[in-house]
Amino acid sequence: MYAQMVDTGVKRVQGLDEMSAEERAFQERIDAGIKIEAKDWMPEGYRRTLIRQISQHAHSEIVGQLPEGNWVTRAPSLKRKAILLAKIQDEAGHGLYLYSAAETLGVTRDQVYADLLSGKVKYSSIFNYPTTNWADIGTVGWLVDGAAIMNQIPLCRCSYGPYSRAMVRVCKEESFHQRQGYDLVMTMARGTPEQKQMAQDALNRWWWPALMMFGPPDSDSVHSAQSMQWKIKILSNDELRQKFVDQTVPQAEYLGLTVPDPELKWNEDTGHYDFGEIDWEEFRQVVAGNGPCNRDRLRTRVKAWDDGAWFRDALLAHAEKKSERQVAAAKAA
Amino acid sequence: MLLDDKSVYLMRLGDNALVLSQRLSEWCGKGPAFEEDMALTNIALDLIGQARMWLSYAGEVEGRGRDEDALAFRRDSHEFTNLLLVEQPNGDYAQTLVRQFFFDAWHQLVLEALRRSSDDRIADIAAKAIKEVAYHLRRSSDLVVRLGDGSAESRRRMQDAVDELWMFTGEMFNADETEELLGAQGLACDPSTLMDAWLAMVSEVFAEATLELPAGEWMQKGGKQGRHGEHLGLLLAEMQFLQRAYPGATW
Ligand SMILES: [Fe+2]
Ligand SMILES: [Fe+2]
Ligand SMILES: [Fe+2]
């Protein structure tokens, strides 16, 4: 979801009997629920898949600041402005925390970030949609952070220690964001007719992209089967999506807002909501770089990085000067 | 008269924090390093918290039923009383940092004095804010040193920023009647008394940063009295948009 369609590099999932002794011991630890730590032996595919997954997640947190930052200068009350600033600060913190988790796997933050800037590694498709009215800020907290939690709570139990611990910490803050987002939408849904219209408009635009966050149906995907065997993916995309719909529809009803899906209906037999077909072509296009904001988002981050080069270089230059001076002083003494 | 002076003074404190916070939040997600993004958001958040405390109190003292949001979102440019320094555009990161350093150094001195205010609530707010501002100043002075004494390019950018912003620093130390009056009563601080300490602090940091204090002596003034440059109107147009477009709504 924040990490969508993570490639595991395998063509077929191996059974225990096909594995080397090391691989088998590794898989047996995972099956026994023992966490893998950074210094432990791990298959190269596991390591590389985790780097992809964690860095996609980290990039999502970083890029996710942009659609919210779009409204921070226009927040309509000082209290809401403070809440939004605090949320954006949390998201940046999540990004840093996740980059650190990725670094335990033997990559550097700068390498991983360079792959985002070059467009090689993606971030969640959701952040390629625009925030066009103030209710979007609440709706993003409610739906996007809500979907993130849905995905990340199971990941607190994932097999890789540093990632699972990162998820525990991140989830606490995400659920705070979701409550605050819902509170914002509620205030608008119960406000003036214009505010209510903004809230409905925001739900209309964010509903389907939020469902797409969980990624395409993965029942037949070799990558998700492999990730599940490694316990770095716990529930399938469709299971998570269904849980999200079941949780969110009553919340929308409580607000007096209409979910933009004429086929949405409670199913007595299954005990779940049935919902309409997702436009997977739109999803593929957004992932491929053709969403409404892909180019803007990437351009903004690239520009920030390029404009900041002198700043980062200067800090290095200063550190070098300082250590040279220390060496010189030590010699003189 | 006294109440008016007091609310005017509180509004100035609130407006400084509010306008600078607004400027810093324009950087959101666009800083030169992840840590800088975090730090700027953090400082913007501290300042918005301080603005809320000052403006709420200003509204109560004024007694016309204006709360923090009425003061923040429904006053026009000529009613804003922030220093000209804080409304200056972000420019490059050097300009943002130098603006911050000049302000932080002053802010710390003001809050230090206000901690001893005869007004308990002012003293309380100042005591709370000064903990945050001590960090702001540590950070900005450290970065001024590192960038001033960094690369040739960073030194040039920092010196340009200093030269650009210098003429907006004088206003921080011009006491007007309001400040003289409240200062004499022990309620506020007379800013003219802070000049020497501020200059000493800035000179010390600049010496380490290999930056030069500008020779220019002509200083702009008027922000505290509501005479601003062109930039503030646009900042307010953006900040106040929703409150102006949908009057009477609750957010
Ligand atoms: Fe997050
Ligand atoms: Fe997340
Ligand atoms: Fe969040």
Coordinates of C-alpha atoms and ligand atoms in Angstrom, one line a residue:
Chain A
M1 CA 0.0 0.0 0.0
Y2 CA 2.5 2.7 1.0
A3 CA 4.6 0.0 -0.6
Q4 CA 2.6 -1.3 -3.6
M5 CA 3.5 -4.2 -5.8
V6 CA 6.9 -5.0 -4.3
D7 CA 9.0 -7.2 -6.5
T8 CA 10.6 -10.1 -4.7
G9 CA 12.7 -11.1 -7.7
V10 CA 11.4 -14.7 -7.6
K11 CA 9.6 -16.6 -10.3
R12 CA 8.3 -19.3 -8.0
V13 CA 8.0 -19.8 -4.2
Q14 CA 10.3 -22.7 -3.0
G15 CA 9.2 -25.4 -0.6
L16 CA 11.3 -26.2 2.4
D17 CA 12.6 -29.4 0.7
E18 CA 14.0 -27.4 -2.2
M19 CA 16.0 -25.0 0.0
S20 CA 19.6 -25.0 1.0
A21 CA 20.3 -25.8 4.7
E22 CA 20.8 -22.1 5.5
E23 CA 17.6 -21.1 3.7
R24 CA 15.7 -23.8 5.5
A25 CA 17.0 -22.8 8.9
F26 CA 16.0 -19.2 8.0
Q27 CA 12.5 -20.1 6.9
E28 CA 12.0 -22.3 10.0
R29 CA 12.9 -19.4 12.3
I30 CA 10.3 -17.3 10.5
D31 CA 7.7 -20.0 10.7
A32 CA 8.4 -20.2 14.4
G33 CA 7.8 -16.5 14.8
I34 CA 11.4 -15.6 15.7
K35 CA 12.4 -12.1 14.5
I36 CA 15.2 -11.7 12.0
E37 CA 17.7 -9.1 13.1
A38 CA 20.1 -7.0 11.0
K39 CA 23.2 -9.1 11.8
D40 CA 21.5 -12.5 11.1
W41 CA 22.0 -14.4 7.9
M42 CA 19.3 -13.8 5.4
P43 CA 18.6 -14.8 1.8
E44 CA 19.6 -12.1 -0.7
G45 CA 16.1 -12.0 -2.1
Y46 CA 14.7 -11.3 1.4
R47 CA 17.1 -8.5 2.0
R48 CA 16.5 -6.9 -1.4
T49 CA 12.8 -7.2 -1.2
L50 CA 12.8 -5.6 2.3
I51 CA 14.9 -2.7 1.1
R52 CA 12.4 -2.1 -1.7
Q53 CA 9.4 -2.3 0.5
I54 CA 10.9 -0.2 3.3
S55 CA 12.2 2.4 1.0
Q56 CA 8.9 2.7 -0.9
H57 CA 7.3 3.2 2.4
A58 CA 9.8 5.8 3.5
H59 CA 9.5 7.7 0.2
S60 CA 5.8 7.7 0.6
E61 CA 6.1 9.4 4.0
I62 CA 8.4 12.0 2.5
V63 CA 6.4 12.7 -0.7
G64 CA 3.3 12.6 1.4
Q65 CA 4.3 15.9 3.0
L66 CA 3.7 17.7 -0.3
P67 CA -0.1 17.3 -0.7
E68 CA -0.6 18.3 2.9
G69 CA 2.0 21.1 2.8
N70 CA -0.1 22.5 0.0
W71 CA -2.7 23.6 2.6
V72 CA -0.5 24.4 5.6
T73 CA -0.2 28.1 4.7
R74 CA -4.0 28.3 4.2
A75 CA -5.2 26.4 7.2
P76 CA -8.4 28.2 8.4
S77 CA -7.6 28.3 12.1
L78 CA -4.5 28.5 14.2
K79 CA -5.4 25.2 15.9
R80 CA -5.9 23.4 12.6
K81 CA -2.6 24.9 11.4
A82 CA -0.8 23.6 14.4
I83 CA -2.4 20.1 14.1
L84 CA -1.4 19.9 10.4
L85 CA 2.2 21.1 11.1
A86 CA 2.5 18.5 13.8
K87 CA 1.2 15.8 11.4
I88 CA 3.6 16.8 8.6
Q89 CA 6.4 16.7 11.1
D90 CA 5.4 13.2 12.2
E91 CA 5.4 12.0 8.6
A92 CA 8.9 13.4 8.0
G93 CA 9.9 11.6 11.2
H94 CA 8.4 8.4 9.9
G95 CA 10.4 8.8 6.7
L96 CA 13.6 9.2 8.6
Y97 CA 12.8 6.3 10.9
L98 CA 12.1 4.0 7.9
Y99 CA 15.3 5.1 6.1
S100 CA 17.2 4.1 9.2
A101 CA 15.4 0.7 9.1
A102 CA 16.5 0.3 5.5
E103 CA 20.0 1.2 6.4
T104 CA 20.2 -1.8 8.7
L105 CA 20.0 -3.9 5.5
G106 CA 23.2 -2.4 4.1
V107 CA 22.2 0.6 2.0
T108 CA 22.6 4.2 2.7
R109 CA 19.8 6.8 2.9
D110 CA 21.4 8.8 0.1
Q111 CA 21.5 5.8 -2.3
V112 CA 17.9 4.9 -1.6
Y113 CA 16.8 8.5 -1.9
A114 CA 18.6 8.9 -5.2
D115 CA 16.5 6.1 -6.5
L116 CA 13.4 8.1 -5.7
L117 CA 14.6 11.2 -7.3
S118 CA 15.6 9.4 -10.5
G119 CA 12.1 7.8 -10.6
K120 CA 13.5 4.3 -10.3
V121 CA 11.7 3.6 -7.0
K122 CA 8.1 4.5 -6.5
Y123 CA 6.1 5.9 -3.6
S124 CA 2.4 5.2 -2.9
S125 CA 0.1 6.1 -5.9
I126 CA -2.1 8.0 -3.5
F127 CA 0.2 11.0 -3.2
N128 CA -0.2 11.7 -6.9
Y129 CA -3.6 13.1 -6.4
P130 CA -4.1 16.8 -5.7
T131 CA -5.5 18.4 -2.5
T132 CA -7.9 21.0 -3.9
N133 CA -10.0 22.0 -1.0
W134 CA -9.5 22.2 2.8
A135 CA -11.7 19.1 3.4
D136 CA -9.0 17.1 1.5
I137 CA -6.7 17.6 4.5
G138 CA -9.2 15.9 6.8
T139 CA -10.1 13.3 4.2
V140 CA -6.4 12.4 3.7
G141 CA -6.0 11.8 7.4
W142 CA -9.2 9.8 7.6
L143 CA -8.8 7.7 4.5
V144 CA -5.1 7.7 3.6
D145 CA -3.7 7.4 7.2
G146 CA -6.6 5.0 7.8
A147 CA -5.6 2.8 5.0
A148 CA -2.0 3.0 6.1
I149 CA -2.9 1.8 9.5
M150 CA -4.9 -1.1 8.1
N151 CA -1.8 -2.2 6.3
Q152 CA 0.8 -1.4 9.0
I153 CA -0.8 -2.9 12.1
P154 CA -0.3 -6.5 10.7
L155 CA 3.3 -5.4 9.8
C156 CA 4.0 -4.8 13.4
R157 CA 4.2 -8.6 13.5
C158 CA 6.4 -8.9 10.4
S159 CA 9.6 -11.0 10.5
Y160 CA 12.2 -8.3 10.3
G161 CA 12.9 -6.9 13.7
P162 CA 13.9 -3.3 12.8
Y163 CA 10.9 -2.9 10.4
S164 CA 8.4 -4.4 12.9
R165 CA 9.6 -2.1 15.6
A166 CA 9.4 0.9 13.2
M167 CA 5.8 -0.1 12.4
V168 CA 4.8 -0.2 16.1
R169 CA 6.0 3.4 16.6
V170 CA 4.6 4.7 13.3
C171 CA 1.2 3.1 13.9
K172 CA 0.6 5.0 17.1
E173 CA 1.0 8.3 15.3
E174 CA -0.9 7.3 12.3
S175 CA -4.0 6.5 14.3
F176 CA -3.7 9.9 15.9
H177 CA -3.7 11.4 12.4
Q178 CA -6.7 9.4 11.4
R179 CA -8.7 10.6 14.4
Q180 CA -7.7 14.2 13.8
G181 CA -8.6 13.9 10.1
Y182 CA -12.0 12.4 10.8
D183 CA -12.6 15.3 13.3
L184 CA -11.8 17.8 10.6
V185 CA -14.2 16.2 8.1
M186 CA -16.9 15.9 10.8
T187 CA -16.6 19.7 11.6
M188 CA -17.1 20.4 7.9
A189 CA -19.8 17.9 7.3
R190 CA -21.8 19.5 10.1
G191 CA -20.9 23.0 9.0
T192 CA -22.3 25.4 6.4
P193 CA -23.7 24.0 3.1
E194 CA -20.5 25.1 1.4
Q195 CA -18.4 23.2 3.9
K196 CA -20.5 20.1 3.6
Q197 CA -20.2 20.3 -0.2
M198 CA -16.4 20.5 0.2
A199 CA -16.4 17.4 2.5
Q200 CA -18.5 15.4 0.0
D201 CA -16.3 16.6 -2.9
A202 CA -13.2 15.4 -1.1
L203 CA -14.7 12.0 -0.4
N204 CA -15.8 11.7 -4.0
R205 CA -12.2 12.3 -5.2
W206 CA -10.3 10.3 -2.6
W207 CA -12.5 7.2 -2.2
W208 CA -11.3 5.2 -5.2
P209 CA -7.7 6.2 -5.0
A210 CA -7.7 5.2 -1.3
L211 CA -9.0 1.7 -2.3
M212 CA -6.2 1.5 -4.9
M213 CA -3.6 2.1 -2.1
F214 CA -3.9 -1.6 -1.3
G215 CA -2.7 -2.6 -4.7
P216 CA -4.2 -4.9 -7.3
P217 CA -5.7 -8.3 -6.4
D218 CA -2.7 -10.4 -5.4
S219 CA -4.2 -13.9 -5.1
D220 CA -2.2 -15.1 -8.1
S221 CA 0.9 -13.0 -7.6
V222 CA 4.1 -14.9 -7.0
H223 CA 5.6 -11.8 -5.3
S224 CA 2.9 -11.7 -2.6
A225 CA 3.1 -15.4 -2.0
Q226 CA 6.9 -15.1 -1.5
S227 CA 6.4 -12.0 0.8
M228 CA 3.9 -13.9 2.8
Q229 CA 6.1 -16.9 3.2
W230 CA 8.8 -14.5 4.5
K231 CA 6.2 -12.8 6.7
I232 CA 7.0 -9.3 5.4
K233 CA 3.4 -9.2 4.1
I234 CA 0.8 -10.6 6.4
L235 CA -2.6 -10.1 4.8
S236 CA -3.5 -10.1 1.1
N237 CA -4.3 -6.8 -0.7
D238 CA -8.0 -7.8 -1.1
E239 CA -8.3 -8.8 2.6
L240 CA -6.9 -5.5 3.7
R241 CA -9.1 -3.6 1.2
Q242 CA -12.2 -5.4 2.4
K243 CA -11.4 -4.6 6.0
F244 CA -10.9 -1.0 5.1
V245 CA -14.2 -0.7 3.3
D246 CA -16.0 -2.4 6.1
Q247 CA -14.5 0.0 8.6
T248 CA -14.9 3.1 6.6
V249 CA -18.4 2.9 5.1
P250 CA -20.2 3.3 8.5
Q251 CA -17.9 6.2 9.3
A252 CA -19.0 8.0 6.2
E253 CA -22.6 7.3 7.0
Y254 CA -22.1 8.7 10.4
L255 CA -20.9 11.9 8.8
G256 CA -23.9 12.0 6.5
L257 CA -21.6 11.7 3.5
T258 CA -22.2 9.5 0.5
V259 CA -19.6 7.0 -0.6
P260 CA -19.3 7.5 -4.4
D261 CA -20.0 3.9 -5.4
P262 CA -23.6 3.0 -6.5
E263 CA -22.8 -0.7 -6.1
L264 CA -21.8 -0.4 -2.5
K265 CA -24.2 -2.6 -0.5
W266 CA -24.1 -4.5 2.8
N267 CA -24.1 -8.3 2.2
E268 CA -25.9 -10.2 4.9
D269 CA -24.4 -13.5 3.8
T270 CA -20.8 -12.6 3.8
G271 CA -21.0 -10.1 6.6
H272 CA -19.1 -7.6 4.4
Y273 CA -19.8 -4.7 2.1
D274 CA -19.9 -5.5 -1.6
F275 CA -18.4 -2.8 -3.7
G276 CA -17.9 -1.8 -7.3
E277 CA -15.1 -2.5 -9.7
I278 CA -11.9 -0.5 -9.2
D279 CA -10.5 1.2 -12.3
W280 CA -7.3 -0.7 -12.5
E281 CA -6.3 1.1 -15.7
E282 CA -6.2 4.4 -13.8
F283 CA -4.1 2.7 -11.1
R284 CA -1.6 1.4 -13.7
Q285 CA -1.4 4.8 -15.3
V286 CA -0.8 6.6 -12.0
V287 CA 1.9 4.0 -11.0
A288 CA 3.5 4.5 -14.4
G289 CA 3.9 8.2 -13.8
N290 CA 0.7 9.5 -15.4
G291 CA -1.3 10.6 -12.4
P292 CA -2.4 14.2 -12.1
C293 CA 0.5 15.2 -9.8
N294 CA 3.4 12.7 -10.4
R295 CA 5.5 15.1 -12.4
D296 CA 4.9 18.0 -9.9
R297 CA 5.7 15.9 -6.9
L298 CA 8.9 14.5 -8.2
R299 CA 9.9 17.9 -9.7
T300 CA 9.4 19.5 -6.3
R301 CA 11.6 17.0 -4.5
V302 CA 14.3 17.1 -7.2
K303 CA 14.3 20.9 -7.0
A304 CA 14.5 20.9 -3.2
W305 CA 17.4 18.5 -3.4
D306 CA 19.3 20.4 -6.1
D307 CA 18.7 23.8 -4.5
G308 CA 20.0 22.4 -1.3
A309 CA 23.2 21.0 -2.7
W310 CA 25.2 24.1 -1.7
F311 CA 23.9 23.8 1.8
R312 CA 24.8 20.1 2.2
D313 CA 28.2 20.7 0.6
A314 CA 28.9 23.6 3.0
L315 CA 28.2 21.5 6.0
L316 CA 30.7 18.9 4.8
A317 CA 33.2 21.6 4.0
H318 CA 32.8 23.0 7.5
A319 CA 33.2 19.6 9.1
E320 CA 36.4 19.0 7.2
K321 CA 37.8 22.4 8.1
K322 CA 37.0 21.7 11.7
S323 CA 38.7 18.3 11.8
E324 CA 41.8 19.7 10.0
R325 CA 42.0 22.4 12.6
Q326 CA 41.8 19.8 15.4
V327 CA 44.5 17.8 13.8
A328 CA 46.7 20.9 13.4
A329 CA 46.0 21.9 17.1
A330 CA 46.9 18.4 18.2
K331 CA 50.2 18.5 16.3
A332 CA 51.0 21.9 17.7
A333 CA 50.4 20.7 21.3
Chain B
M1 CA -5.3 53.7 27.6
L2 CA -3.3 51.2 29.6
L3 CA -5.4 48.3 28.4
D4 CA -5.0 49.5 24.8
D5 CA -1.3 49.6 25.2
K6 CA -1.2 46.2 26.7
S7 CA -3.2 44.6 24.0
V8 CA -1.2 46.3 21.3
Y9 CA 2.0 45.0 22.9
L10 CA 0.7 41.5 23.2
M11 CA -0.5 41.6 19.6
R12 CA 3.0 42.5 18.4
L13 CA 4.5 39.5 20.2
G14 CA 1.8 37.3 18.7
D15 CA 2.1 38.8 15.2
N16 CA 5.9 38.2 15.1
A17 CA 5.5 34.6 16.0
L18 CA 2.5 34.1 13.6
V19 CA 4.1 35.7 10.5
L20 CA 7.4 34.0 11.0
S21 CA 5.7 30.7 11.5
Q22 CA 3.8 31.3 8.3
R23 CA 7.0 32.0 6.4
L24 CA 8.7 28.8 7.7
S25 CA 5.7 26.7 6.8
E26 CA 6.1 27.8 3.2
W27 CA 9.2 25.6 3.2
C28 CA 7.2 22.5 4.0
G29 CA 8.7 19.5 2.3
K30 CA 11.1 21.6 0.2
G31 CA 14.0 22.0 2.6
P32 CA 17.6 21.2 1.6
A33 CA 17.9 18.1 3.8
F34 CA 15.4 15.9 5.7
E35 CA 16.6 17.2 9.0
E36 CA 16.0 20.7 7.9
D37 CA 12.5 19.9 6.9
M38 CA 11.9 18.5 10.3
A39 CA 13.5 21.4 12.1
L40 CA 11.6 24.1 10.1
T41 CA 8.3 22.4 10.7
N42 CA 9.2 22.0 14.4
I43 CA 10.0 25.7 14.8
A44 CA 7.0 26.8 12.8
L45 CA 4.9 24.7 15.2
D46 CA 6.5 26.2 18.3
L47 CA 5.9 29.7 16.9
I48 CA 2.3 29.0 16.1
G49 CA 1.8 27.8 19.7
Q50 CA 3.3 31.0 21.0
A51 CA 1.3 33.1 18.6
R52 CA -1.9 31.5 19.9
M53 CA -1.0 32.2 23.6
W54 CA -0.1 35.9 22.9
L55 CA -3.1 36.6 20.6
S56 CA -5.6 34.9 22.9
Y57 CA -4.4 37.1 25.7
A58 CA -4.4 40.2 23.5
G59 CA -8.0 39.5 22.5
E60 CA -9.0 39.1 26.2
V61 CA -7.3 42.2 27.3
E62 CA -8.8 44.2 24.3
G63 CA -12.2 43.1 25.4
R64 CA -13.9 43.3 22.1
G65 CA -14.7 39.6 21.7
R66 CA -11.9 38.9 19.3
D67 CA -10.2 35.5 19.8
E68 CA -6.9 34.2 18.4
D69 CA -8.5 33.4 15.0
A70 CA -10.4 36.7 14.7
L71 CA -7.0 38.4 15.2
A72 CA -5.1 36.2 12.9
F73 CA -7.5 35.9 10.0
R74 CA -9.6 39.0 10.0
R75 CA -7.2 41.9 10.4
D76 CA -5.7 43.6 7.3
S77 CA -2.1 44.3 6.7
H78 CA -2.1 47.8 8.3
E79 CA -3.5 46.2 11.5
F80 CA -0.6 43.7 11.7
T81 CA 2.1 44.8 14.1
N82 CA 4.9 42.3 13.4
L83 CA 8.5 43.4 12.8
L84 CA 9.4 44.0 9.2
L85 CA 12.2 41.4 9.6
V86 CA 9.8 38.4 9.9
E87 CA 7.7 39.3 6.9
Q88 CA 10.7 39.2 4.5
P89 CA 10.4 36.5 1.9
N90 CA 12.2 33.2 2.5
G91 CA 14.7 33.8 -0.4
D92 CA 17.3 31.0 -0.5
Y93 CA 18.0 28.9 2.6
A94 CA 20.7 31.3 3.7
Q95 CA 18.2 34.2 3.8
T96 CA 15.8 32.1 5.8
L97 CA 18.5 31.2 8.3
V98 CA 19.9 34.6 8.7
R99 CA 16.4 36.0 9.3
Q100 CA 15.8 33.3 11.9
F101 CA 19.1 34.0 13.6
F102 CA 18.5 37.8 13.9
F103 CA 15.1 37.1 15.2
D104 CA 16.0 34.3 17.6
A105 CA 18.8 36.3 19.2
W106 CA 16.3 39.2 19.8
H107 CA 13.5 36.9 20.8
Q108 CA 15.5 35.2 23.5
L109 CA 16.4 38.5 25.0
V110 CA 12.8 39.8 24.9
L111 CA 11.5 36.6 26.5
E112 CA 14.2 36.6 29.1
A113 CA 13.0 40.1 30.2
L114 CA 9.3 39.2 30.0
R115 CA 9.9 36.3 32.3
R116 CA 10.2 38.9 35.0
S117 CA 7.1 40.8 33.9
S118 CA 4.9 42.2 36.6
D119 CA 2.0 40.5 34.7
D120 CA 1.9 36.9 35.7
R121 CA 0.4 35.7 32.5
I122 CA 3.0 37.4 30.4
A123 CA 5.7 35.9 32.6
D124 CA 4.2 32.5 32.3
I125 CA 3.9 32.6 28.5
A126 CA 7.5 33.9 28.3
A127 CA 8.8 31.2 30.5
K128 CA 7.2 28.6 28.4
A129 CA 8.3 30.1 25.1
I130 CA 11.9 30.7 26.1
K131 CA 12.6 27.0 26.4
E132 CA 11.6 26.6 22.7
V133 CA 13.4 29.7 21.6
A134 CA 16.6 28.6 23.4
Y135 CA 16.7 25.7 21.0
H136 CA 15.8 27.8 18.0
L137 CA 18.8 30.1 18.8
R138 CA 21.2 27.3 19.4
R139 CA 20.2 25.8 16.1
S140 CA 20.3 29.0 14.0
S141 CA 23.6 30.3 15.5
D142 CA 25.2 26.9 14.9
L143 CA 24.1 26.9 11.3
V144 CA 25.2 30.5 10.8
V145 CA 28.7 29.4 11.9
R146 CA 28.8 26.3 9.8
L147 CA 27.6 28.0 6.7
G148 CA 29.5 31.2 7.1
D149 CA 32.7 29.1 7.7
G150 CA 31.7 26.5 5.1
S151 CA 32.3 26.6 1.4
A152 CA 33.0 29.8 -0.6
E153 CA 29.5 29.6 -2.0
S154 CA 27.8 29.2 1.3
R155 CA 29.9 32.1 2.8
R156 CA 28.8 34.4 -0.1
R157 CA 25.2 33.4 0.2
M158 CA 25.2 34.0 4.0
Q159 CA 27.0 37.4 3.6
D160 CA 24.5 38.4 0.9
A161 CA 21.6 37.5 3.2
V162 CA 23.1 39.4 6.1
D163 CA 23.5 42.5 3.9
E164 CA 20.0 42.1 2.6
L165 CA 18.3 41.8 6.0
W166 CA 20.5 44.1 8.0
M167 CA 18.3 47.2 7.5
F168 CA 15.4 45.4 9.1
T169 CA 17.1 44.7 12.4
G170 CA 17.1 48.3 13.7
E171 CA 13.4 48.3 14.3
M172 CA 13.7 45.6 16.9
F173 CA 15.3 48.1 19.3
N174 CA 13.3 51.2 18.6
A175 CA 11.0 51.7 21.6
D176 CA 7.8 53.6 20.9
E177 CA 5.5 55.2 23.5
T178 CA 3.7 51.9 24.2
E179 CA 6.9 50.1 25.0
E180 CA 8.3 52.9 27.0
L181 CA 5.1 53.1 29.1
L182 CA 4.7 49.4 29.6
G183 CA 8.5 49.0 30.2
A184 CA 8.4 51.7 32.9
Q185 CA 5.6 49.8 34.6
G186 CA 7.6 46.5 34.6
L187 CA 5.0 44.9 32.4
A188 CA 6.9 44.8 29.1
C189 CA 10.5 45.2 28.2
D190 CA 11.9 48.4 26.7
P191 CA 13.6 47.0 23.6
S192 CA 16.2 49.8 23.4
T193 CA 17.9 48.1 26.5
L194 CA 18.5 44.9 24.5
M195 CA 20.6 46.4 21.7
D196 CA 24.0 45.9 23.2
A197 CA 23.4 42.4 24.3
W198 CA 22.0 41.5 20.8
L199 CA 24.9 43.1 19.0
A200 CA 27.4 41.3 21.2
M201 CA 25.7 38.0 20.5
V202 CA 25.6 38.6 16.8
S203 CA 29.2 39.8 16.6
E204 CA 30.4 36.7 18.5
V205 CA 28.6 34.3 16.1
F206 CA 29.7 36.3 13.1
A207 CA 33.3 36.3 14.2
E208 CA 33.2 32.5 14.3
A209 CA 31.3 32.4 11.1
T210 CA 33.8 34.7 9.3
L211 CA 30.9 36.9 8.4
E212 CA 31.0 40.7 8.5
L213 CA 28.6 43.1 10.2
P214 CA 27.3 45.4 7.5
A215 CA 28.4 49.1 7.8
G216 CA 25.0 50.4 6.7
E217 CA 23.3 52.3 9.4
W218 CA 20.0 53.3 7.8
M219 CA 17.3 51.2 9.2
Q220 CA 13.7 50.6 8.1
K221 CA 10.9 50.9 10.6
G222 CA 7.2 50.9 10.9
G223 CA 6.1 47.3 11.2
K224 CA 5.1 47.6 14.8
Q225 CA 2.9 50.5 13.9
G226 CA 1.3 48.7 10.9
R227 CA 3.4 50.2 8.1
H228 CA 4.6 47.1 6.1
G229 CA 6.2 46.3 2.8
E230 CA 4.4 44.7 -0.1
H231 CA 5.1 41.1 0.9
L232 CA 2.9 41.0 4.0
G233 CA -0.3 41.6 2.0
L234 CA 0.3 38.6 -0.1
L235 CA 1.2 36.4 2.9
L236 CA -2.1 37.4 4.5
A237 CA -4.1 36.9 1.4
E238 CA -2.9 33.3 1.3
M239 CA -3.2 32.7 5.1
Q240 CA -6.6 34.3 5.4
F241 CA -8.2 32.9 2.3
L242 CA -10.7 30.5 3.8
Q243 CA -11.8 32.8 6.7
R244 CA -12.4 35.6 4.2
A245 CA -14.1 33.5 1.5
Y246 CA -16.5 31.8 4.0
P247 CA -17.2 34.2 6.8
G248 CA -19.0 32.8 9.8
A249 CA -18.0 29.2 9.2
T250 CA -16.4 27.1 11.9
W251 CA -13.4 25.1 11.0
Ligands
FE1 FE 3.3 8.4 8.3
FE2 FE 3.1 5.2 6.9
FE3 FE 0.2 9.9 9.1

